[in-house]
XYZ file of C-alpha atoms in Angstrom:
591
model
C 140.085 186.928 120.294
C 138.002 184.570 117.723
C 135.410 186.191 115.684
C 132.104 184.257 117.187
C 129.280 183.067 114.591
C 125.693 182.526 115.721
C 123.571 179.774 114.171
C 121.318 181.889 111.872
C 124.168 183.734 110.602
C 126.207 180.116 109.962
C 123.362 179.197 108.263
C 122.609 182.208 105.541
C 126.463 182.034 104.856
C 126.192 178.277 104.186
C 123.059 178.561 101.816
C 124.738 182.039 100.670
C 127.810 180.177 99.518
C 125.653 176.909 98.100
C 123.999 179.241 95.786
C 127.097 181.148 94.505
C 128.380 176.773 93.651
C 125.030 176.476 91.644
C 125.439 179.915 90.141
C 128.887 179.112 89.073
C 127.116 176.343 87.175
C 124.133 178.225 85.672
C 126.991 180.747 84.223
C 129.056 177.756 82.748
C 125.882 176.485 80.416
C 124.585 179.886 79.352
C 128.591 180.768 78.140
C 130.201 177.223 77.283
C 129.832 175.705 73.469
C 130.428 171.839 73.883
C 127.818 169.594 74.253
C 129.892 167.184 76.598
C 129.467 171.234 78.806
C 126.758 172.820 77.743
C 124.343 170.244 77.721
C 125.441 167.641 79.954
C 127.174 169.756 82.672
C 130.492 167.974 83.160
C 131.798 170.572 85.006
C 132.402 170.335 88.660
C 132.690 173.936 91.008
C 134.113 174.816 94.113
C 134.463 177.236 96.690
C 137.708 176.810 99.483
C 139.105 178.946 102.376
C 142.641 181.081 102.162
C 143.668 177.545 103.035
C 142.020 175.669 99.993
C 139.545 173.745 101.787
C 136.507 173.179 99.493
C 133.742 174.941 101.848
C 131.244 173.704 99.012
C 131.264 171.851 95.741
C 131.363 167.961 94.501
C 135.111 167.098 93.687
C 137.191 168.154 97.098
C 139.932 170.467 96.726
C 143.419 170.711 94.571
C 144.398 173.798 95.585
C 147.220 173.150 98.446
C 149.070 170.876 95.225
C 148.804 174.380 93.061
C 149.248 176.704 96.131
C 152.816 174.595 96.759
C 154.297 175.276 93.473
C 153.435 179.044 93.729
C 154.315 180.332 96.999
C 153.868 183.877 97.720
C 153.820 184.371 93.472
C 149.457 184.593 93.525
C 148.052 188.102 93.283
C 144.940 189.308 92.742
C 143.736 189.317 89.507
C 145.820 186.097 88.721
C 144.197 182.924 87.441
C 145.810 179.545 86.881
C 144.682 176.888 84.017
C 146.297 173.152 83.916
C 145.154 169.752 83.030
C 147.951 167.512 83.408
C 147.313 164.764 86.236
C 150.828 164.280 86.778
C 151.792 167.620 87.473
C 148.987 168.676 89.982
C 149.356 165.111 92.101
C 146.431 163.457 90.800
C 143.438 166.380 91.118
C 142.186 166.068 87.910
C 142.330 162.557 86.435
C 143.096 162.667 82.811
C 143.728 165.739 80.464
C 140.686 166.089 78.726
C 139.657 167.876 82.254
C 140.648 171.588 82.150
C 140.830 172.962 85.206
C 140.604 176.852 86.756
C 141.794 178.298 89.819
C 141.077 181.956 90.875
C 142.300 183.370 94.204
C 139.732 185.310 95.637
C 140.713 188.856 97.598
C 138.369 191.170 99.442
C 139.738 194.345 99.884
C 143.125 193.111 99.118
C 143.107 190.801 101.748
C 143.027 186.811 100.287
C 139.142 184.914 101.570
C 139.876 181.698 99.631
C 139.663 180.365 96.284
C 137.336 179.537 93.672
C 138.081 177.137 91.112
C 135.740 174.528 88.283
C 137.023 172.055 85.242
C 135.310 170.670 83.121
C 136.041 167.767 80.091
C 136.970 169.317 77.106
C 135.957 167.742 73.775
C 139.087 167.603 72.582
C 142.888 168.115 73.803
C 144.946 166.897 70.688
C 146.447 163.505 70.863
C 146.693 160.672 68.525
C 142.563 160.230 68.154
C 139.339 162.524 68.237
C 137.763 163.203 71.573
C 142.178 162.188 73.429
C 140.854 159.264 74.627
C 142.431 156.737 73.087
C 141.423 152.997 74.111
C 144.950 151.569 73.113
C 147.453 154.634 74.298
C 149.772 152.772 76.515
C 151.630 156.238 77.980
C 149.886 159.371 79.113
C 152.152 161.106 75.583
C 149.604 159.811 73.636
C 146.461 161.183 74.932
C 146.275 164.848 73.987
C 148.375 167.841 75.255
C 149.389 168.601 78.689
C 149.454 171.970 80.842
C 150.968 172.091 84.111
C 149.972 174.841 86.533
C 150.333 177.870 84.618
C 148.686 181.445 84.576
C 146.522 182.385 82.243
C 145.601 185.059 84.029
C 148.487 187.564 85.346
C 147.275 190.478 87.710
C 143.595 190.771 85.695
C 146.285 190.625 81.971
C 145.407 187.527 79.649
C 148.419 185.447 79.013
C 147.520 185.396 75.139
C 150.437 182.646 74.542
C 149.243 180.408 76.865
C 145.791 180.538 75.250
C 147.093 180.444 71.739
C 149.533 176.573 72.703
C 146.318 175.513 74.338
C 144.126 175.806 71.408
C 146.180 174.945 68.814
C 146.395 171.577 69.918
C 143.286 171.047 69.821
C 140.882 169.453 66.695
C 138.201 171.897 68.488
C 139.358 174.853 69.283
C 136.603 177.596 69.031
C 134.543 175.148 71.854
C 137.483 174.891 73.791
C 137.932 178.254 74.081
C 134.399 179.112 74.589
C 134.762 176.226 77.495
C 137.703 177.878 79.338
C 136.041 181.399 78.875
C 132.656 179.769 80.735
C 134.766 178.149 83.552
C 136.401 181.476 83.903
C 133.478 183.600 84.164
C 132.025 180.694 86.911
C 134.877 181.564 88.971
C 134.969 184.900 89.035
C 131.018 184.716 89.298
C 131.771 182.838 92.991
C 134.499 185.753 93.676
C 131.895 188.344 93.285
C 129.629 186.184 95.417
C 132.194 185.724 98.323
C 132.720 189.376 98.462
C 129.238 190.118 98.698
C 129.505 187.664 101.883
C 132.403 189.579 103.173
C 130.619 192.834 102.714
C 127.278 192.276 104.743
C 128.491 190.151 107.442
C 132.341 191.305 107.562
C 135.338 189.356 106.224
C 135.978 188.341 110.145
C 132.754 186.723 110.376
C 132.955 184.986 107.184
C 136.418 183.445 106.945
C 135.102 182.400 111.181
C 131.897 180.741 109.140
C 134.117 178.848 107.273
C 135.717 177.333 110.026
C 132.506 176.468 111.978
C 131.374 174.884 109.045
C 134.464 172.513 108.195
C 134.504 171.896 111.957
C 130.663 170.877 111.855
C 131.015 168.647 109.345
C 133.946 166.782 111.107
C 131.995 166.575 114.028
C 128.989 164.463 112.316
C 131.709 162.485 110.087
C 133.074 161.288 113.131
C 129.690 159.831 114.469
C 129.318 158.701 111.214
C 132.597 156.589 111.668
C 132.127 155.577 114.892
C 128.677 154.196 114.017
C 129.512 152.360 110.929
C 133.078 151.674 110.146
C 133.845 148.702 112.239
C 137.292 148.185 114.001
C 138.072 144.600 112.205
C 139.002 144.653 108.576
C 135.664 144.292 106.123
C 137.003 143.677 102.822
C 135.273 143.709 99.381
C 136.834 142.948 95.484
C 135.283 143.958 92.031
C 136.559 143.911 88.552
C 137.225 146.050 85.521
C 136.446 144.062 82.546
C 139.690 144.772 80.807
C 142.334 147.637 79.649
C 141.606 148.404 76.004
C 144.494 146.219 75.078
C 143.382 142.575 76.023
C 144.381 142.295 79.412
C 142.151 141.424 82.230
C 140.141 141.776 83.992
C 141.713 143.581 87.021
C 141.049 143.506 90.506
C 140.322 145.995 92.537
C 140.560 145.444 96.257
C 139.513 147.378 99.458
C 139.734 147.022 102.897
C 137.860 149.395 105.776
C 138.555 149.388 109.301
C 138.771 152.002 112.259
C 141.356 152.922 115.049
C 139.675 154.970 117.293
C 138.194 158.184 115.624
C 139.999 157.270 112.371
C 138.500 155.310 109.407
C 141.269 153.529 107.095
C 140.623 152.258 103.967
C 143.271 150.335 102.265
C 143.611 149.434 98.844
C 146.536 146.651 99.155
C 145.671 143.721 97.170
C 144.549 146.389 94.454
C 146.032 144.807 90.673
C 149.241 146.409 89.514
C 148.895 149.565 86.699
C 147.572 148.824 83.610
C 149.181 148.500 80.371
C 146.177 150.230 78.959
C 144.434 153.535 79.715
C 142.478 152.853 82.511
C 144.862 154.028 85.490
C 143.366 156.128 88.074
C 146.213 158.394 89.506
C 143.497 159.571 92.334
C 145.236 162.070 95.002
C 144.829 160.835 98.524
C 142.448 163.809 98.990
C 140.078 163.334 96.253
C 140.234 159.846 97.059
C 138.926 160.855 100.918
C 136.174 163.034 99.168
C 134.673 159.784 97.607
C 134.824 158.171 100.483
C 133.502 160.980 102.560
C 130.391 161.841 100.186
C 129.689 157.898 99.968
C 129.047 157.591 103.515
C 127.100 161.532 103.909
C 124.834 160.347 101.050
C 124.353 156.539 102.368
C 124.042 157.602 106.269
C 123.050 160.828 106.596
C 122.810 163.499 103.672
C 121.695 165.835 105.611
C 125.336 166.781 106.300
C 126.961 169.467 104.534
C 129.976 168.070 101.796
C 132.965 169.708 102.727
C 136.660 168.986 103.726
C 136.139 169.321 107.277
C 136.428 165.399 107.803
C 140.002 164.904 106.279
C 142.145 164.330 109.221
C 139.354 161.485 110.078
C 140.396 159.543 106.864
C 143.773 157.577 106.505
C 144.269 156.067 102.278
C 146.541 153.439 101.585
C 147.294 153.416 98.042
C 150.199 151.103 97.423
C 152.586 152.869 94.876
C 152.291 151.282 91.018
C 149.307 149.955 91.543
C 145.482 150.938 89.174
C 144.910 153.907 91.625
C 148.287 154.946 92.385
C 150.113 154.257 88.763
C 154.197 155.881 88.069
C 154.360 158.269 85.485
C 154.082 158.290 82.372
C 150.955 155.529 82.457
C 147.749 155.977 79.883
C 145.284 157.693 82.207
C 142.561 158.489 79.466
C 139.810 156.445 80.074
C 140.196 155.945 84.499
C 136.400 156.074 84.914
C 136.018 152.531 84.487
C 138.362 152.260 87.501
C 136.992 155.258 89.113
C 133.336 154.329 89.283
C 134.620 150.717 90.225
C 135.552 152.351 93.003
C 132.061 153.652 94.232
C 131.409 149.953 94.129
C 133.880 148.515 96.254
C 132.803 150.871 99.089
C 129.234 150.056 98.577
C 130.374 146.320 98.875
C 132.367 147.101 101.774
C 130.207 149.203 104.093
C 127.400 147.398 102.968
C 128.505 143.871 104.628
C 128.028 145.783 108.257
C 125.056 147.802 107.111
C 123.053 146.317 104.334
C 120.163 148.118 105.109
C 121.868 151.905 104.176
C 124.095 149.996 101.814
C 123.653 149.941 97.725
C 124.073 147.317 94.690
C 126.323 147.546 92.209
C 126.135 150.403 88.994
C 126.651 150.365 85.775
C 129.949 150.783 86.322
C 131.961 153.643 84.103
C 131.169 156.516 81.925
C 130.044 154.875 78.834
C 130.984 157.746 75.550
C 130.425 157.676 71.764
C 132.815 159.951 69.391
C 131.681 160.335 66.010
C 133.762 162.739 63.845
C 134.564 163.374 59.853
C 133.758 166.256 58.150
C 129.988 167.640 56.889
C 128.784 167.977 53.084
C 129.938 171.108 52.932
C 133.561 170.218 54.271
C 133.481 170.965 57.477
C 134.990 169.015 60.427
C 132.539 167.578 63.312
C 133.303 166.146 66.467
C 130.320 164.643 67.938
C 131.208 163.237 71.574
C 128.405 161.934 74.334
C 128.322 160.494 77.322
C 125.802 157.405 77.664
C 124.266 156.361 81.120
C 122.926 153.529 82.186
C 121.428 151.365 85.519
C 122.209 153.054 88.313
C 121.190 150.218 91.560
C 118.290 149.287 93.595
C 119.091 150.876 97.231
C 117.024 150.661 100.471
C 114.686 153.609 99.362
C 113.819 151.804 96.041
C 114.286 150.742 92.893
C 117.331 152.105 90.832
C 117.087 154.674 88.116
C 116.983 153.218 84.521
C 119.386 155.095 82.159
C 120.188 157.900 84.755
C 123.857 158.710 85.474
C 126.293 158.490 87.981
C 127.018 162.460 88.797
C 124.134 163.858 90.360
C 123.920 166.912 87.594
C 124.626 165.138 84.914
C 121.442 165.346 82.004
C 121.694 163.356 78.607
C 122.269 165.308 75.677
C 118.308 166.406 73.838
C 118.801 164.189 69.960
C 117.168 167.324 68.845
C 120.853 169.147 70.121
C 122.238 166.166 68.698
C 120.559 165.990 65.367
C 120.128 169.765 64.333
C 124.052 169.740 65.160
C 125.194 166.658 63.472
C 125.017 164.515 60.986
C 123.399 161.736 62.775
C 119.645 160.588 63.514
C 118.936 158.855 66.931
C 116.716 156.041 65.952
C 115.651 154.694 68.894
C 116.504 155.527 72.815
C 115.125 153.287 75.471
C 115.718 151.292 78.284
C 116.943 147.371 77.808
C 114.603 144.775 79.076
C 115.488 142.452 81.946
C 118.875 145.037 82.502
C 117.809 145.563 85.929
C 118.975 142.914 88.366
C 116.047 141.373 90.291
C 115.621 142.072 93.916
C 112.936 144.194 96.473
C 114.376 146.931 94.956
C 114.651 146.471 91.760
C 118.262 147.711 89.482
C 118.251 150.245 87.022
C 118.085 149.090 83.095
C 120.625 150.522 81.232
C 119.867 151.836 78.027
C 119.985 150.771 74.293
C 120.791 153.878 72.138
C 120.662 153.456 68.316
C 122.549 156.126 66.232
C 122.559 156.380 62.501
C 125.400 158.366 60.786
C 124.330 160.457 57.788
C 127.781 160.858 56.470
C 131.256 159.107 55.786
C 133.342 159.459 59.451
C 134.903 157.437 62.668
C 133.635 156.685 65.350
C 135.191 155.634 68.648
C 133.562 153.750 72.100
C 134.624 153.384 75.249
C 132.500 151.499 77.879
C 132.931 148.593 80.997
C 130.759 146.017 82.543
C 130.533 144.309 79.335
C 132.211 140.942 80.882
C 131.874 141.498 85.170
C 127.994 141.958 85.462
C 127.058 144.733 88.203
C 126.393 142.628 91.347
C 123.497 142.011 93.372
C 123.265 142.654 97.564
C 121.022 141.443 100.316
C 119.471 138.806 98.316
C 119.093 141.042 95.119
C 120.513 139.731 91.442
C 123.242 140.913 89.269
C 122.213 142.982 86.237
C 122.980 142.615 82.868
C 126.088 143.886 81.345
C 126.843 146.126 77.853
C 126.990 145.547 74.639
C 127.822 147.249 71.308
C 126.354 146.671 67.817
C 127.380 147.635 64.317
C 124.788 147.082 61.807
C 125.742 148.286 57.784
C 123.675 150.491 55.472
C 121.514 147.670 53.800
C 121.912 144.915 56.143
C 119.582 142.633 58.569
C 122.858 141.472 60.327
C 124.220 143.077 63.396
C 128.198 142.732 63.745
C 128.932 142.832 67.552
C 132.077 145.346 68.267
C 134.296 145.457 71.502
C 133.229 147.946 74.011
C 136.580 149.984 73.674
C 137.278 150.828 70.381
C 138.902 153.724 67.723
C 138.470 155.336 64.436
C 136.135 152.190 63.174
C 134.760 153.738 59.823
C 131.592 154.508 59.214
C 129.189 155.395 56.214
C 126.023 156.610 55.530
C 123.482 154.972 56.532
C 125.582 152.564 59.256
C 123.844 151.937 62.630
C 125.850 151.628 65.429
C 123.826 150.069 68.692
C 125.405 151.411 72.483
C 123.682 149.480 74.660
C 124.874 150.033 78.253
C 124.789 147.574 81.585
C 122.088 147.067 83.894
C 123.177 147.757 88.264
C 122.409 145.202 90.165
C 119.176 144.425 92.708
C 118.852 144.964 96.028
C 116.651 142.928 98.423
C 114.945 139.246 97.891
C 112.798 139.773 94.785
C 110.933 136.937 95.888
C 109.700 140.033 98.293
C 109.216 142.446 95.635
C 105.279 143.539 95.738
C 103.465 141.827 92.519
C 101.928 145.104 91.618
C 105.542 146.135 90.911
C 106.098 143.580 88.398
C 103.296 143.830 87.010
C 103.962 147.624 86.352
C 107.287 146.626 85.160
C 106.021 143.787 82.618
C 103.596 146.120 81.541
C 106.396 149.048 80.855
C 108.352 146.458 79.114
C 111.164 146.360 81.794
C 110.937 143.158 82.819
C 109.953 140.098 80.722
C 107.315 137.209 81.078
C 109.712 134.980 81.406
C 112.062 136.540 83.788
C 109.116 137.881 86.076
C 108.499 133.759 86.804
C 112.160 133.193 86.619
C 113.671 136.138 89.028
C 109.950 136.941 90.774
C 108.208 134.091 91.178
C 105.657 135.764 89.727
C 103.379 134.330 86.459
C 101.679 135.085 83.603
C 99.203 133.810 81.325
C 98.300 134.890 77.816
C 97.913 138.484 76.925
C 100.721 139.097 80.025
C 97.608 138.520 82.471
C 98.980 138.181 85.850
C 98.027 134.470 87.535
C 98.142 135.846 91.352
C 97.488 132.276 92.824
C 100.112 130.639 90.875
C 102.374 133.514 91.708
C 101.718 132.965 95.643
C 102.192 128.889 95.408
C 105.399 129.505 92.893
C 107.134 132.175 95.680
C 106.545 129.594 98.856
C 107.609 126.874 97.341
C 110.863 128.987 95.413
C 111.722 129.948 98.966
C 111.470 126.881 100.690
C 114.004 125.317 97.647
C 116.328 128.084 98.117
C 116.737 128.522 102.138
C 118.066 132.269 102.873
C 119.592 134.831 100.100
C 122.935 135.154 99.067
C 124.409 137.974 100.895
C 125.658 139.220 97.069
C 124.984 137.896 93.686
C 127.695 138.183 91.556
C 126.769 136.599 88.332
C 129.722 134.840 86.397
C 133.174 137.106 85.906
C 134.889 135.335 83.259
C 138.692 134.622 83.888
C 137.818 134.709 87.584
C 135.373 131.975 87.879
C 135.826 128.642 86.517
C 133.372 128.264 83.660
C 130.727 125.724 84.174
């Protein structure tokens, strides 16, 4: 006979088990060391069943890949560590990402799982930070751990520990990392027993059914209402590989037969000589498409992996998201982010009122390492932001990043730390494409080094703007700057680069891309533009050139020129362009 849940006790389980997620994180920062950790939170939790369904958490579940390879050898008190992509089928994407996996037991009998990663600062490999823009195998990009235990029955493997470490350049904050995704994990184990022991293990391990089931049942309303049974199909670019090829296509298609939603990625470029391969599993790569659609539809629905069985992933073998071993996987967020875009592009065409522009487009980082006046090594590494896109609720957020949790790293962390001073941080004028809604602005960050070192960049969307929908305009795209100690001139460097040397008193100038705008901005209210002319988002020029809307001196607004300038703009230009792409080179013919 099944265990029977009612709705109040479904619901203090769910919220019971959402806290323990955000307690797993709130353990992390107060134990981890790095800043890329610590301060920025690039960790991701999860909770699963016995069956390793994620119940809760962000990045979907690994656990059947490690769960294969084991069998019946997982006990209590065992914990499992790995990092290599390869070797867990794609659930972590490169091997700066540590990952943890605790089985969790109540009573001796096995509830489920708990498991976090996080990016580690650095994993060995043939450049600070192991992500090399040039590594053309996966060899070259730091050391990698298949599913091991680090853990055995509650006893620390201590030579597992001691290869891990010393391969890396930063070893005392990788350790502290692992210790702090540890304790997160256990932290949820507690939690989940605590569950077990008020309600009764029966009732729980039934919650976690009814709530996997729930969330299938409002997926599949979801699909029904918005996937359409004939192919819509949608392509976007990466600018290029790190090597001087590109840019490279990335294709989707999204139909439905019957209940199920297909989304094909035939047409998709072949694997990259370069580092930018995505080796996504087909789960993680349902995930994205699962939380795109909760978060564009309906977010009331709970994230979890009830919806699977609804999704069906074509990934054709060799290709960017499906690449043959032993391809450079070390910097895949320009392809993975690319690929929060093509959906957006996709479900957008059949419903561009939920639907969203176009992002900044990757992960943008800066690595600045050499060694203090008094000798010792540093390893500076951040992660940037930039626009993220207008969207039917409003305007995008300027400098804000892709990951929900993610925060930028305090330049008092960074300068009390490091021997750097953040001159100026600030978003970029006119980043934001026009539109209703207007884009984020990316961000222009200005860093200058204090002593002798290398520094390394990786960063997208320098060359393929982020594109416009409904009638909004494509943002503007990235940009990096080196300016030497002493000089007025500004040397412009490519936006994936490594070791370029650096001395005191060199600038270096990350300025990210824009997202795109969504909505006619010949609609956009002139208050708004006024506000953003007066906060220096937007310029004179480009509020009469994007806005229709003008100025006079001293940035005074002319309202009556504005209303004459809009009619007769609209009049010229007949209806919006469904998307605004901007100009891609080596796609479009130049002009």
């Amino acid at each position: 006979m099944s265990t029977t849940v009612d709705p109040i006790t479904l619901d203090l389980i769910e919220n019971a088990l959402v806290n323990a997620r955000s307690e797993m994180d709130s353990v992390v920062v107060r134990v981890a060391l790095s800043p890329v950790i610590r301060e920025q939170h690039d960790a991701f939790p999860m909770v699963c069943n016995p069956a390793g369904q994620m119940i809760v958490g962000q990045f979907g579940s690994y656990i059947p890949a490690i769960v294969e390879q084991y069998g019946d050898n997982i006990h209590e008190g065992d914990i499992f560590v790995w990092n290599d992509p390869y070797a867990c089928k794609g659930s972590i994407s490169h091997n700066n990402d540590w990952c943890v996996m605790l089985p969790i037991y109540h009573e001796g009998v096995h509830v489920g799982f708990s498991s976090m990663f996080g990016h580690m600062v650095d994993v060995g490999g043939k450049v600070p930070g192991s992500m090399p823009s040039d590594s053309r195998t996966i060899w070259e990009e730091g050391l990698r751990v298949p599913p091991v235990k680090i853990f055995e029955k509650g006893q620390m493997n201590e030579g597992v520990l001691a290869i891990m470490l010393n391969n890396s350049r930063t070893p005392d904050m990788n350790r502290a990392d692992l210790m702090a995704l540890i304790a997160g994990c256990r932290t949820a184990a507690k939690r989940v027993n605590e569950v077990c022991d008020r309600f009764g293990r029966d009732t729980y391990l039934a919650a976690c059914d009814k709530l996997l089931d729930r969330t299938r049942e409002a997926m599949r309303v979801l699909i029904r209402n918005y996937i359409p049974e004939e192919a819509v199909s949608f392509t976007d670019y990466v600018d290029d590989d790190g090597l001087g090829n590109g840019p490279f296509k990335m294709h989707l298609s999204i139909y439905r037969r019957g209940d199920i939603a297909v989304f094909d990625w035939t047409g998709t470029d072949d694997q990259a000589e370069g580092p930018i391969n995505f080796h996504i599993h087909e789960g993680l790569c349902k995930l994205f498409f699962g939380v795109y659609m909760i978060m564009a539809f309906d977010p009331k629905i709970m994230f979890n992996e009830g919806f699977y069985d609804l999704f069906e992933i074509v990934l054709p073998e060799g290709s960017l998201l499906n690449p043959r071993f032993p391809a450079a996987l070390s910097n895949r967020l320009n392809t993975h982010t690319r690929f929060f875009d093509c959906q957006a592009g996709a479900l957008g065409q059949r419903a561009p009122h939920l639907s969203m522009a176009a992002g900044y487009g990757t992960s943008p980082h800066f690595i600045f390492t050499g060694k203090d006046s008094n000798g010792k090594y540093f390893q500076l590494m951040e992660l940037l932001f930039g626009g993220v896109p207008g969207r039917p609720l409003g305007d995008g957020f300027d400098g804000h990043a892709w990951w929900p949790l993610f925060s930028a790293t305090p330049i008092e962390y960074i300068e009390n730390y490091y021997p750097v001073m953040v001159e100026s941080y600030r978003p970029v004028r006119d980043a934001g494409g026009a539109g209703l809604h207007r884009g984020g602005a990316g961000i222009e960050k200005i860093y200058r080094v204090l002593e002798a070192g290398s520094i390394s960049i990786h960063d997208d969307r320098e060359t393929v703007p982020p594109w416009g929908i409904n009638g909004g305009l494509h943002g503007g795209t990235s940009s990096k700057w080196l300016q030497r100690a002493g000089s007025e001139t500004r040397e412009r460097i490519a936006s994936k680069l490594d070791n370029l040397h650096v001395e005191p008193g060199d600038k270096i100038i990350f300025i990210t891309a824009g997202s795109g705008g969504w909505g006619d901005p010949l609609d956009r209210p002139v208050a708004a533009v006024e506000r953003d002319v007066a906060d220096d988002l937007v310029s004179v020029e480009r509020a009469e050139q994007d806005y229709g809307v003008v100025f006079g001196p001293g940035k005074t607004l002319d309202e009556p020129a504005s209303v004459t300038l809009r009619e007769a703009r609209k009049k010229e230009r007949g209806e919006p362009a469904p998307f605004d792409f901007g100009f891609i080179p080596g796609v479009h013919a130049a002009e």
